[in-house]
Coordinates of C-alpha atoms in Angstrom, one line a residue:
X1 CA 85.1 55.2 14.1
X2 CA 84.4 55.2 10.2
X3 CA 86.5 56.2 7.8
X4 CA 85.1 59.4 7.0
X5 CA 84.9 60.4 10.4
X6 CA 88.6 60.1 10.7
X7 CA 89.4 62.3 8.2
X8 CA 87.3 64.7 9.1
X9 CA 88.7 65.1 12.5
X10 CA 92.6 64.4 11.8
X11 CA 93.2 67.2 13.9
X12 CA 91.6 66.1 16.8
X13 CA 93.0 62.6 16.9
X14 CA 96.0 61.4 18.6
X15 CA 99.2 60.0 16.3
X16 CA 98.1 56.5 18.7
X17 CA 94.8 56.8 17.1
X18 CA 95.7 57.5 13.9
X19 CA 98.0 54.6 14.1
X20 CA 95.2 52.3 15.4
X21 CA 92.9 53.3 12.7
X22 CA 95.6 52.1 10.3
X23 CA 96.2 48.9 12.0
X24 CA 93.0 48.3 11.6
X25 CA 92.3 48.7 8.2
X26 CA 89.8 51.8 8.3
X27 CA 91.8 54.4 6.3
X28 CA 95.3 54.5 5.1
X29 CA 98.4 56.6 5.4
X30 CA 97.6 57.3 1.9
X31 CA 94.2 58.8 3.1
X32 CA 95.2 61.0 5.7
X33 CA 98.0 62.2 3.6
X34 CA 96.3 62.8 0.8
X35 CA 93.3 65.3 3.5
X36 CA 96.6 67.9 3.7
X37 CA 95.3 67.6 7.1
X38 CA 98.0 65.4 8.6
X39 CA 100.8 67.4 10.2
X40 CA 104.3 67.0 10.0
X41 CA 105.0 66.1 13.3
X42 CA 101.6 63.4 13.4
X43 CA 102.4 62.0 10.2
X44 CA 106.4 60.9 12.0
X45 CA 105.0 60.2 14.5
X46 CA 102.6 57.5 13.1
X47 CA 105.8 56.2 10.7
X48 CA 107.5 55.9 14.1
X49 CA 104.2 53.4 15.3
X50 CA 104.3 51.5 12.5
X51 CA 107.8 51.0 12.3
X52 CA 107.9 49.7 16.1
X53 CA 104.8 47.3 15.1
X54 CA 106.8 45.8 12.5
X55 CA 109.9 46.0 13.8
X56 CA 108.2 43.8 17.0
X57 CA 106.7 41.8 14.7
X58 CA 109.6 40.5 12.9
X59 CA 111.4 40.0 15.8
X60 CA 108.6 37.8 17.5
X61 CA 107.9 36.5 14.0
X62 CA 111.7 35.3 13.6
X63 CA 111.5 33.9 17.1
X64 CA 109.4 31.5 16.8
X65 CA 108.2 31.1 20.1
X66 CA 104.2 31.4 21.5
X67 CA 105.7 33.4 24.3
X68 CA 107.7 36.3 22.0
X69 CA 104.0 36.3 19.6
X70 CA 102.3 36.8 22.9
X71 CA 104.6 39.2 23.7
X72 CA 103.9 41.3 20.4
X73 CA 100.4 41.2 21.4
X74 CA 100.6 42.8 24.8
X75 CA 102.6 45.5 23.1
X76 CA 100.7 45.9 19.9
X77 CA 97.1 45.2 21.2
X78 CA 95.9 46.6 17.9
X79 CA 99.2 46.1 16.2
X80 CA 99.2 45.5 12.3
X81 CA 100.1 41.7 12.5
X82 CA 97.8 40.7 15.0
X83 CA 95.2 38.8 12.4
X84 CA 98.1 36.9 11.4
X85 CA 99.2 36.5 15.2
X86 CA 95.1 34.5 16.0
X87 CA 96.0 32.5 12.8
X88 CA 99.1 31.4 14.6
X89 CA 97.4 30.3 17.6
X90 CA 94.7 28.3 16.1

């Protein structure tokens, strides 16, 4: 989904969506904040997402095992760190 489209249909999206669109770089919190679309309750929601994310990457970060990075993966599939997570493997 493109930008635009995302803000133009906040309301129908998911927090997880949201969050995914953030992770991946197509909008911002900024941008959905800044629509005066973004709820309350979606906009803690997403701050609780991205505060798992990096949170579980820290900890599999400060690990330092393949296994714990892996392990980020499975639960971040789409998690903000993962393009620094392939960089790690290769």
């Amino acid at each position: 989904m493109e930008k635009q489209e995302i803000l133009n249909h906040i309301e129908d999206l998911s927090s997880q969506q949201l969050y995914e669109a953030i992770s991946e770089g197509v909008v911002t919190m900024d941008d959905l904040v800044d629509t005066e679309k973004l709820g309350i309750t979606k906009r803690r929601e997403i701050n609780a997402y991205l505060k798992a994310d990096d949170e579980a990457w820290k900890s599999a970060n400060n690990s330092g095992t393949v296994t714990a990075i892996e392990d980020y993966k499975t639960k971040f599939p789409k998690g903000i760190s993962i393009s620094i997570f392939f960089k790690l493997l290769h």
